[in-house]
Amino acid sequence: MLLEVEDIHVHYGKIEALKGVTLQVDEGEIVTLIGANGAGKTTTLKTISGLRPLSSGRITFAGRDISKMPGHKRVLAGIGQSPEGRGVFPGMSVEENLHMGAYARKGDLSKDLAEVYELFPRLAERKKQAGGTMSGGEQQMLAIGRALMTKPQVLLLDEPSMGLAPLLVLQIFSIIEEINRRGTTVLLVEQNAQQALQIAHRAYVIETGKMIKSAPAHDLLTDPEVRAAYLGGDLAVDGEPPQAVAAPKPRSEPSVTPSAGPDEAVQG
């Protein structure tokens, strides 16, 4: 078990945001956390990364209890996060933003930068451009690339498709699959539940700060209650009717080539 969250409770003042959340992420998995706005998804990620303190419970990472570890040390331990809203440094160039992801690392970063630019060719084209002048899709690439510069064992992604056009959403999810294929474990929080469940190995459903369901992702994709609550009811999946839902495409055959420039067709 790479990451284990055990019965965590988190408060914002007197308000209990998380009420005994438990989840596990194995090495090499994509695990997704779905739920309505305000359910506690972002708070869960912030607590794992050390941005919110625990009221009670335990977080274990790579066999080590990190419940009281400061956030910056969790980054060094191997937990990287791309936050909700992207959070790029608007006055800094693309390359400077990427270097900020590696602020605590020493040594030559050229290989790591090359890997990020391979995943996101558009960032390579615009490495001198100010982050704040880029489109929403480009800023999302930059936020993910910056998180990858921490060299994470597990990458926490918070709403990577938020505010993006449908074609660009598909491209971002394809890139997430490629990141996972290259060896990075992913914990994904996403409002676009259908896309998230299509690429994940396992999934959790959170409601008002409590985990109410967990299962293999495809099982939740076809679960009537989940479909009614988060997938628009009896919508087709991959063009198939609900009673004959197709299995997600294998990760070796992404629907969109990851190296394609995501903003070439649609701006975020």
PDB file of C-alpha atoms in Angstrom:
ATOM      1  CA  MET A   1       0.000   0.000   0.000  1.00  0.00           C
ATOM      2  CA  LEU A   2       1.550   3.289  -1.091  1.00  0.00           C
ATOM      3  CA  LEU A   3      -0.943   5.693   0.504  1.00  0.00           C
ATOM      4  CA  GLU A   4      -3.418   4.920   3.268  1.00  0.00           C
ATOM      5  CA  VAL A   5      -5.847   7.370   4.844  1.00  0.00           C
ATOM      6  CA  GLU A   6      -7.454   5.984   7.992  1.00  0.00           C
ATOM      7  CA  ASP A   7     -10.569   7.438   9.615  1.00  0.00           C
ATOM      8  CA  ILE A   8      -9.516  11.076   9.240  1.00  0.00           C
ATOM      9  CA  HIS A   9     -11.538  13.939  10.658  1.00  0.00           C
ATOM     10  CA  VAL A  10     -10.857  17.530   9.593  1.00  0.00           C
ATOM     11  CA  HIS A  11     -12.453  20.755  10.823  1.00  0.00           C
ATOM     12  CA  TYR A  12     -12.772  24.300   9.539  1.00  0.00           C
ATOM     13  CA  GLY A  13     -13.397  26.003  12.848  1.00  0.00           C
ATOM     14  CA  LYS A  14     -16.448  24.275  14.331  1.00  0.00           C
ATOM     15  CA  ILE A  15     -17.503  22.786  11.002  1.00  0.00           C
ATOM     16  CA  GLU A  16     -16.477  19.167  10.496  1.00  0.00           C
ATOM     17  CA  ALA A  17     -15.550  18.862   6.824  1.00  0.00           C
ATOM     18  CA  LEU A  18     -14.322  15.250   6.871  1.00  0.00           C
ATOM     19  CA  LYS A  19     -16.082  12.717   9.079  1.00  0.00           C
ATOM     20  CA  GLY A  20     -13.994   9.595   9.177  1.00  0.00           C
ATOM     21  CA  VAL A  21     -12.691   9.384   5.615  1.00  0.00           C
ATOM     22  CA  THR A  22     -10.754   6.217   4.777  1.00  0.00           C
ATOM     23  CA  LEU A  23      -9.120   5.363   1.453  1.00  0.00           C
ATOM     24  CA  GLN A  24      -6.181   3.421   0.043  1.00  0.00           C
ATOM     25  CA  VAL A  25      -4.060   3.894  -3.058  1.00  0.00           C
ATOM     26  CA  ASP A  26      -1.760   1.126  -4.285  1.00  0.00           C
ATOM     27  CA  GLU A  27       1.421   1.827  -6.200  1.00  0.00           C
ATOM     28  CA  GLY A  28       0.767   2.154  -9.921  1.00  0.00           C
ATOM     29  CA  GLU A  29      -2.952   2.850  -9.640  1.00  0.00           C
ATOM     30  CA  ILE A  30      -5.188   5.643 -10.782  1.00  0.00           C
ATOM     31  CA  VAL A  31      -7.741   6.112  -8.004  1.00  0.00           C
ATOM     32  CA  THR A  32     -10.501   8.681  -8.375  1.00  0.00           C
ATOM     33  CA  LEU A  33     -12.606  10.417  -5.739  1.00  0.00           C
ATOM     34  CA  ILE A  34     -15.981  11.671  -6.949  1.00  0.00           C
ATOM     35  CA  GLY A  35     -18.760  13.571  -5.244  1.00  0.00           C
ATOM     36  CA  ALA A  36     -20.840  16.733  -5.337  1.00  0.00           C
ATOM     37  CA  ASN A  37     -19.488  20.225  -4.713  1.00  0.00           C
ATOM     38  CA  GLY A  38     -18.757  20.666  -1.020  1.00  0.00           C
ATOM     39  CA  ALA A  39     -18.591  16.924  -0.349  1.00  0.00           C
ATOM     40  CA  GLY A  40     -14.994  17.110   0.924  1.00  0.00           C
ATOM     41  CA  LYS A  41     -12.954  16.077  -2.108  1.00  0.00           C
ATOM     42  CA  THR A  42     -10.560  19.026  -2.132  1.00  0.00           C
ATOM     43  CA  THR A  43     -10.250  18.954   1.658  1.00  0.00           C
ATOM     44  CA  THR A  44      -9.212  15.300   1.422  1.00  0.00           C
ATOM     45  CA  LEU A  45      -6.390  16.148  -1.003  1.00  0.00           C
ATOM     46  CA  LYS A  46      -5.295  19.171   1.028  1.00  0.00           C
ATOM     47  CA  THR A  47      -5.131  17.023   4.135  1.00  0.00           C
ATOM     48  CA  ILE A  48      -3.045  14.360   2.391  1.00  0.00           C
ATOM     49  CA  SER A  49      -0.620  17.018   1.126  1.00  0.00           C
ATOM     50  CA  GLY A  50      -0.406  18.687   4.550  1.00  0.00           C
ATOM     51  CA  LEU A  51      -2.264  21.912   3.779  1.00  0.00           C
ATOM     52  CA  ARG A  52      -5.012  21.089   6.285  1.00  0.00           C
ATOM     53  CA  PRO A  53      -4.308  19.664   9.763  1.00  0.00           C
ATOM     54  CA  LEU A  54      -5.931  16.495  11.004  1.00  0.00           C
ATOM     55  CA  SER A  55      -8.336  16.628  13.922  1.00  0.00           C
ATOM     56  CA  SER A  56      -7.942  12.856  14.274  1.00  0.00           C
ATOM     57  CA  GLY A  57      -7.048   9.827  12.218  1.00  0.00           C
ATOM     58  CA  ARG A  58      -3.861   8.782  10.448  1.00  0.00           C
ATOM     59  CA  ILE A  59      -2.201   9.113   7.049  1.00  0.00           C
ATOM     60  CA  THR A  60       0.476   6.611   6.059  1.00  0.00           C
ATOM     61  CA  PHE A  61       2.674   7.045   2.986  1.00  0.00           C
ATOM     62  CA  ALA A  62       5.190   4.448   1.792  1.00  0.00           C
ATOM     63  CA  GLY A  63       4.940   2.726   5.176  1.00  0.00           C
ATOM     64  CA  ARG A  64       5.577   5.903   7.159  1.00  0.00           C
ATOM     65  CA  ASP A  65       3.112   7.778   9.365  1.00  0.00           C
ATOM     66  CA  ILE A  66       3.020  11.327   7.958  1.00  0.00           C
ATOM     67  CA  SER A  67       0.015  12.564   9.932  1.00  0.00           C
ATOM     68  CA  LYS A  68       2.010  15.313  11.616  1.00  0.00           C
ATOM     69  CA  MET A  69       4.587  15.884   8.883  1.00  0.00           C
ATOM     70  CA  PRO A  70       4.703  19.472   7.516  1.00  0.00           C
ATOM     71  CA  GLY A  71       3.523  19.917   3.961  1.00  0.00           C
ATOM     72  CA  HIS A  72       6.918  20.832   2.501  1.00  0.00           C
ATOM     73  CA  LYS A  73       8.392  17.610   3.862  1.00  0.00           C
ATOM     74  CA  ARG A  74       5.581  15.615   2.295  1.00  0.00           C
ATOM     75  CA  VAL A  75       6.620  17.024  -1.076  1.00  0.00           C
ATOM     76  CA  LEU A  76      10.159  15.823  -0.444  1.00  0.00           C
ATOM     77  CA  ALA A  77       8.770  12.439   0.627  1.00  0.00           C
ATOM     78  CA  GLY A  78       7.087  12.015  -2.748  1.00  0.00           C
ATOM     79  CA  ILE A  79       3.619  13.626  -2.658  1.00  0.00           C
ATOM     80  CA  GLY A  80       3.008  16.151  -5.437  1.00  0.00           C
ATOM     81  CA  GLN A  81      -0.164  18.142  -6.039  1.00  0.00           C
ATOM     82  CA  SER A  82      -1.719  20.082  -8.888  1.00  0.00           C
ATOM     83  CA  PRO A  83      -4.271  22.250  -7.066  1.00  0.00           C
ATOM     84  CA  GLU A  84      -7.813  23.206  -7.924  1.00  0.00           C
ATOM     85  CA  GLY A  85      -7.732  26.442  -9.909  1.00  0.00           C
ATOM     86  CA  ARG A  86      -4.206  25.678 -11.248  1.00  0.00           C
ATOM     87  CA  GLY A  87      -2.438  28.308  -9.128  1.00  0.00           C
ATOM     88  CA  VAL A  88       0.229  29.240 -11.670  1.00  0.00           C
ATOM     89  CA  PHE A  89       2.496  32.177 -10.881  1.00  0.00           C
ATOM     90  CA  PRO A  90       1.118  34.685 -13.429  1.00  0.00           C
ATOM     91  CA  GLY A  91       4.148  36.959 -13.680  1.00  0.00           C
ATOM     92  CA  MET A  92       6.661  34.144 -14.026  1.00  0.00           C
ATOM     93  CA  SER A  93       7.511  32.387 -17.266  1.00  0.00           C
ATOM     94  CA  VAL A  94       6.506  28.808 -18.008  1.00  0.00           C
ATOM     95  CA  GLU A  95      10.006  27.594 -17.291  1.00  0.00           C
ATOM     96  CA  GLU A  96      10.231  29.586 -14.063  1.00  0.00           C
ATOM     97  CA  ASN A  97       6.925  28.064 -12.959  1.00  0.00           C
ATOM     98  CA  LEU A  98       8.310  24.602 -13.629  1.00  0.00           C
ATOM     99  CA  HIS A  99      11.459  25.376 -11.674  1.00  0.00           C
ATOM    100  CA  MET A 100       9.262  26.384  -8.731  1.00  0.00           C
ATOM    101  CA  GLY A 101       8.010  22.807  -8.655  1.00  0.00           C
ATOM    102  CA  ALA A 102      11.571  21.684  -8.016  1.00  0.00           C
ATOM    103  CA  TYR A 103      12.436  24.424  -5.503  1.00  0.00           C
ATOM    104  CA  ALA A 104      13.509  21.906  -2.834  1.00  0.00           C
ATOM    105  CA  ARG A 105      15.518  19.708  -5.158  1.00  0.00           C
ATOM    106  CA  LYS A 106      19.202  19.961  -5.947  1.00  0.00           C
ATOM    107  CA  GLY A 107      21.155  19.126  -9.053  1.00  0.00           C
ATOM    108  CA  ASP A 108      20.570  19.272 -12.776  1.00  0.00           C
ATOM    109  CA  LEU A 109      16.892  19.574 -13.745  1.00  0.00           C
ATOM    110  CA  SER A 110      17.362  19.372 -17.505  1.00  0.00           C
ATOM    111  CA  LYS A 111      16.199  15.744 -17.775  1.00  0.00           C
ATOM    112  CA  ASP A 112      13.072  16.452 -15.734  1.00  0.00           C
ATOM    113  CA  LEU A 113      12.256  19.538 -17.800  1.00  0.00           C
ATOM    114  CA  ALA A 114      12.711  17.520 -20.982  1.00  0.00           C
ATOM    115  CA  GLU A 115      10.235  14.904 -19.721  1.00  0.00           C
ATOM    116  CA  VAL A 116       7.642  17.575 -18.920  1.00  0.00           C
ATOM    117  CA  TYR A 117       8.127  19.186 -22.326  1.00  0.00           C
ATOM    118  CA  GLU A 118       7.740  15.775 -23.976  1.00  0.00           C
ATOM    119  CA  LEU A 119       4.383  15.329 -22.246  1.00  0.00           C
ATOM    120  CA  PHE A 120       3.340  18.920 -22.958  1.00  0.00           C
ATOM    121  CA  PRO A 121       4.886  20.173 -26.220  1.00  0.00           C
ATOM    122  CA  ARG A 122       2.902  23.397 -25.943  1.00  0.00           C
ATOM    123  CA  LEU A 123       4.839  24.290 -22.784  1.00  0.00           C
ATOM    124  CA  ALA A 124       8.107  23.814 -24.645  1.00  0.00           C
ATOM    125  CA  GLU A 125       6.882  26.180 -27.362  1.00  0.00           C
ATOM    126  CA  ARG A 126       5.989  28.810 -24.768  1.00  0.00           C
ATOM    127  CA  LYS A 127       8.662  28.315 -22.128  1.00  0.00           C
ATOM    128  CA  LYS A 128       9.460  32.060 -22.046  1.00  0.00           C
ATOM    129  CA  GLN A 129       5.811  33.171 -21.962  1.00  0.00           C
ATOM    130  CA  ALA A 130       4.310  34.489 -18.714  1.00  0.00           C
ATOM    131  CA  GLY A 131       2.053  31.917 -17.086  1.00  0.00           C
ATOM    132  CA  GLY A 132      -0.739  34.412 -16.550  1.00  0.00           C
ATOM    133  CA  THR A 133      -1.092  35.111 -20.297  1.00  0.00           C
ATOM    134  CA  MET A 134      -1.734  31.478 -21.252  1.00  0.00           C
ATOM    135  CA  SER A 135      -5.115  29.878 -21.958  1.00  0.00           C
ATOM    136  CA  GLY A 136      -6.902  27.853 -19.306  1.00  0.00           C
ATOM    137  CA  GLY A 137      -5.832  24.581 -20.893  1.00  0.00           C
ATOM    138  CA  GLU A 138      -2.210  25.657 -21.102  1.00  0.00           C
ATOM    139  CA  GLN A 139      -2.274  26.763 -17.465  1.00  0.00           C
ATOM    140  CA  GLN A 140      -3.637  23.349 -16.491  1.00  0.00           C
ATOM    141  CA  MET A 141      -0.756  21.686 -18.331  1.00  0.00           C
ATOM    142  CA  LEU A 142       1.636  23.989 -16.528  1.00  0.00           C
ATOM    143  CA  ALA A 143       0.131  23.167 -13.126  1.00  0.00           C
ATOM    144  CA  ILE A 144       0.456  19.434 -13.782  1.00  0.00           C
ATOM    145  CA  GLY A 145       3.970  19.865 -15.182  1.00  0.00           C
ATOM    146  CA  ARG A 146       5.013  21.862 -12.127  1.00  0.00           C
ATOM    147  CA  ALA A 147       3.711  19.087  -9.862  1.00  0.00           C
ATOM    148  CA  LEU A 148       5.650  16.510 -11.886  1.00  0.00           C
ATOM    149  CA  MET A 149       8.829  18.508 -11.291  1.00  0.00           C
ATOM    150  CA  THR A 150       8.617  17.458  -7.635  1.00  0.00           C
ATOM    151  CA  LYS A 151       9.282  13.873  -8.857  1.00  0.00           C
ATOM    152  CA  PRO A 152       6.236  12.514  -7.001  1.00  0.00           C
ATOM    153  CA  GLN A 153       5.539   8.902  -6.192  1.00  0.00           C
ATOM    154  CA  VAL A 154       1.881   9.865  -6.001  1.00  0.00           C
ATOM    155  CA  LEU A 155       0.383  12.783  -7.911  1.00  0.00           C
ATOM    156  CA  LEU A 156      -2.698  14.464  -6.439  1.00  0.00           C
ATOM    157  CA  LEU A 157      -4.808  16.080  -9.164  1.00  0.00           C
ATOM    158  CA  ASP A 158      -7.632  18.384  -8.092  1.00  0.00           C
ATOM    159  CA  GLU A 159     -10.221  19.095 -10.804  1.00  0.00           C
ATOM    160  CA  PRO A 160      -7.839  19.074 -13.798  1.00  0.00           C
ATOM    161  CA  SER A 161     -10.691  19.437 -16.297  1.00  0.00           C
ATOM    162  CA  MET A 162     -12.435  22.356 -14.584  1.00  0.00           C
ATOM    163  CA  GLY A 163     -13.483  25.070 -17.028  1.00  0.00           C
ATOM    164  CA  LEU A 164     -12.038  23.376 -20.106  1.00  0.00           C
ATOM    165  CA  ALA A 165     -13.718  22.724 -23.441  1.00  0.00           C
ATOM    166  CA  PRO A 166     -14.819  19.104 -24.087  1.00  0.00           C
ATOM    167  CA  LEU A 167     -12.065  18.234 -26.579  1.00  0.00           C
ATOM    168  CA  LEU A 168      -9.418  19.607 -24.263  1.00  0.00           C
ATOM    169  CA  VAL A 169     -10.894  17.600 -21.374  1.00  0.00           C
ATOM    170  CA  LEU A 170     -10.313  14.401 -23.360  1.00  0.00           C
ATOM    171  CA  GLN A 171      -6.719  15.398 -24.027  1.00  0.00           C
ATOM    172  CA  ILE A 172      -6.016  16.184 -20.378  1.00  0.00           C
ATOM    173  CA  PHE A 173      -7.379  12.791 -19.326  1.00  0.00           C
ATOM    174  CA  SER A 174      -5.274  11.084 -21.976  1.00  0.00           C
ATOM    175  CA  ILE A 175      -2.192  12.795 -20.571  1.00  0.00           C
ATOM    176  CA  ILE A 176      -3.111  11.638 -17.056  1.00  0.00           C
ATOM    177  CA  GLU A 177      -3.189   8.061 -18.372  1.00  0.00           C
ATOM    178  CA  GLU A 178       0.232   8.563 -19.949  1.00  0.00           C
ATOM    179  CA  ILE A 179       1.656   9.934 -16.689  1.00  0.00           C
ATOM    180  CA  ASN A 180       0.382   6.809 -14.950  1.00  0.00           C
ATOM    181  CA  ARG A 181       1.820   4.539 -17.646  1.00  0.00           C
ATOM    182  CA  ARG A 182       5.198   6.151 -17.021  1.00  0.00           C
ATOM    183  CA  GLY A 183       5.093   4.994 -13.414  1.00  0.00           C
ATOM    184  CA  THR A 184       3.413   7.705 -11.363  1.00  0.00           C
ATOM    185  CA  THR A 185       0.537   6.748  -9.077  1.00  0.00           C
ATOM    186  CA  VAL A 186      -2.423   9.139  -9.357  1.00  0.00           C
ATOM    187  CA  LEU A 187      -5.145  10.178  -6.919  1.00  0.00           C
ATOM    188  CA  LEU A 188      -7.673  12.155  -8.937  1.00  0.00           C
ATOM    189  CA  VAL A 189     -10.465  14.430  -7.716  1.00  0.00           C
ATOM    190  CA  GLU A 190     -12.792  15.281 -10.566  1.00  0.00           C
ATOM    191  CA  GLN A 191     -16.277  16.697 -11.176  1.00  0.00           C
ATOM    192  CA  ASN A 192     -16.331  14.996 -14.575  1.00  0.00           C
ATOM    193  CA  ALA A 193     -17.138  11.667 -12.981  1.00  0.00           C
ATOM    194  CA  GLN A 194     -17.722   9.777 -16.214  1.00  0.00           C
ATOM    195  CA  GLN A 195     -14.289  10.605 -17.642  1.00  0.00           C
ATOM    196  CA  ALA A 196     -12.606   9.945 -14.291  1.00  0.00           C
ATOM    197  CA  LEU A 197     -14.229   6.535 -13.946  1.00  0.00           C
ATOM    198  CA  GLN A 198     -13.254   5.658 -17.529  1.00  0.00           C
ATOM    199  CA  ILE A 199      -9.526   5.926 -16.767  1.00  0.00           C
ATOM    200  CA  ALA A 200      -9.344   4.903 -13.085  1.00  0.00           C
ATOM    201  CA  HIS A 201      -8.635   1.486 -11.618  1.00  0.00           C
ATOM    202  CA  ARG A 202     -10.675   2.099  -8.471  1.00  0.00           C
ATOM    203  CA  ALA A 203     -12.987   4.807  -7.202  1.00  0.00           C
ATOM    204  CA  TYR A 204     -14.521   6.246  -4.059  1.00  0.00           C
ATOM    205  CA  VAL A 205     -17.701   8.268  -3.663  1.00  0.00           C
ATOM    206  CA  ILE A 206     -17.722  10.927  -0.938  1.00  0.00           C
ATOM    207  CA  GLU A 207     -20.852  12.634   0.356  1.00  0.00           C
ATOM    208  CA  THR A 208     -20.963  15.359   3.050  1.00  0.00           C
ATOM    209  CA  GLY A 209     -17.543  14.386   4.362  1.00  0.00           C
ATOM    210  CA  LYS A 210     -18.130  10.627   4.461  1.00  0.00           C
ATOM    211  CA  MET A 211     -17.136   7.832   2.111  1.00  0.00           C
ATOM    212  CA  ILE A 212     -20.362   6.146   1.044  1.00  0.00           C
ATOM    213  CA  LYS A 213     -19.119   3.771  -1.637  1.00  0.00           C
ATOM    214  CA  SER A 214     -15.922   2.268  -3.035  1.00  0.00           C
ATOM    215  CA  ALA A 215     -15.432  -0.227  -5.850  1.00  0.00           C
ATOM    216  CA  PRO A 216     -13.529  -0.896  -9.065  1.00  0.00           C
ATOM    217  CA  ALA A 217     -14.093   2.139 -11.261  1.00  0.00           C
ATOM    218  CA  HIS A 218     -16.012   0.302 -13.969  1.00  0.00           C
ATOM    219  CA  ASP A 219     -18.415  -1.100 -11.379  1.00  0.00           C
ATOM    220  CA  LEU A 220     -19.243   2.432 -10.261  1.00  0.00           C
ATOM    221  CA  LEU A 221     -19.536   3.537 -13.865  1.00  0.00           C
ATOM    222  CA  THR A 222     -22.416   1.080 -14.258  1.00  0.00           C
ATOM    223  CA  ASP A 223     -23.887   1.477 -10.744  1.00  0.00           C
ATOM    224  CA  PRO A 224     -27.466   2.839 -11.040  1.00  0.00           C
ATOM    225  CA  GLU A 225     -27.192   5.019  -7.920  1.00  0.00           C
ATOM    226  CA  VAL A 226     -23.891   6.531  -9.041  1.00  0.00           C
ATOM    227  CA  ARG A 227     -25.221   7.069 -12.552  1.00  0.00           C
ATOM    228  CA  ALA A 228     -28.303   8.834 -11.215  1.00  0.00           C
ATOM    229  CA  ALA A 229     -26.352  11.056  -8.848  1.00  0.00           C
ATOM    230  CA  TYR A 230     -23.176  11.869 -10.810  1.00  0.00           C
ATOM    231  CA  LEU A 231     -23.483  10.703 -14.414  1.00  0.00           C
ATOM    232  CA  GLY A 232     -26.736  12.295 -15.527  1.00  0.00           C
ATOM    233  CA  GLY A 233     -28.910   9.243 -15.046  1.00  0.00           C
ATOM    234  CA  ASP A 234     -29.253   6.892 -18.003  1.00  0.00           C
ATOM    235  CA  LEU A 235     -26.636   8.518 -20.215  1.00  0.00           C
ATOM    236  CA  ALA A 236     -24.810   6.271 -22.628  1.00  0.00           C
ATOM    237  CA  VAL A 237     -21.172   5.476 -22.016  1.00  0.00           C
ATOM    238  CA  ASP A 238     -18.891   5.543 -25.051  1.00  0.00           C
ATOM    239  CA  GLY A 239     -21.988   5.583 -27.239  1.00  0.00           C
ATOM    240  CA  GLU A 240     -23.451   2.371 -25.775  1.00  0.00           C
ATOM    241  CA  PRO A 241     -26.873   2.151 -24.107  1.00  0.00           C
ATOM    242  CA  PRO A 242     -26.897   1.771 -20.314  1.00  0.00           C
ATOM    243  CA  GLN A 243     -27.803  -1.905 -20.403  1.00  0.00           C
ATOM    244  CA  ALA A 244     -24.737  -2.691 -22.539  1.00  0.00           C
ATOM    245  CA  VAL A 245     -22.044  -0.437 -21.165  1.00  0.00           C
ATOM    246  CA  ALA A 246     -18.687  -0.829 -22.836  1.00  0.00           C
ATOM    247  CA  ALA A 247     -15.588  -1.398 -20.749  1.00  0.00           C
ATOM    248  CA  PRO A 248     -13.149   1.523 -20.568  1.00  0.00           C
ATOM    249  CA  LYS A 249     -10.526   1.569 -23.289  1.00  0.00           C
ATOM    250  CA  PRO A 250      -7.220  -0.076 -22.286  1.00  0.00           C
ATOM    251  CA  ARG A 251      -4.613   2.394 -21.092  1.00  0.00           C
ATOM    252  CA  SER A 252      -2.303   1.266 -23.880  1.00  0.00           C
ATOM    253  CA  GLU A 253      -4.754   2.735 -26.388  1.00  0.00           C
ATOM    254  CA  PRO A 254      -5.543   6.308 -25.290  1.00  0.00           C
ATOM    255  CA  SER A 255      -8.302   7.970 -27.240  1.00  0.00           C
ATOM    256  CA  VAL A 256      -6.129  11.039 -27.879  1.00  0.00           C
ATOM    257  CA  THR A 257      -2.386  11.103 -28.448  1.00  0.00           C
ATOM    258  CA  PRO A 258      -0.799  12.616 -25.285  1.00  0.00           C
ATOM    259  CA  SER A 259       1.894  14.441 -27.173  1.00  0.00           C
ATOM    260  CA  ALA A 260      -0.618  16.415 -29.212  1.00  0.00           C
ATOM    261  CA  GLY A 261      -0.798  20.101 -28.388  1.00  0.00           C
ATOM    262  CA  PRO A 262      -4.069  20.232 -26.383  1.00  0.00           C
ATOM    263  CA  ASP A 263      -4.802  23.867 -27.194  1.00  0.00           C
ATOM    264  CA  GLU A 264      -4.275  23.519 -30.933  1.00  0.00           C
ATOM    265  CA  ALA A 265      -7.938  22.638 -31.542  1.00  0.00           C
ATOM    266  CA  VAL A 266      -9.734  24.213 -28.605  1.00  0.00           C
ATOM    267  CA  GLN A 267      -8.740  26.958 -26.227  1.00  0.00           C
ATOM    268  CA  GLY A 268      -9.411  26.392 -22.527  1.00  0.00           C
TER     269      GLY A 268
END
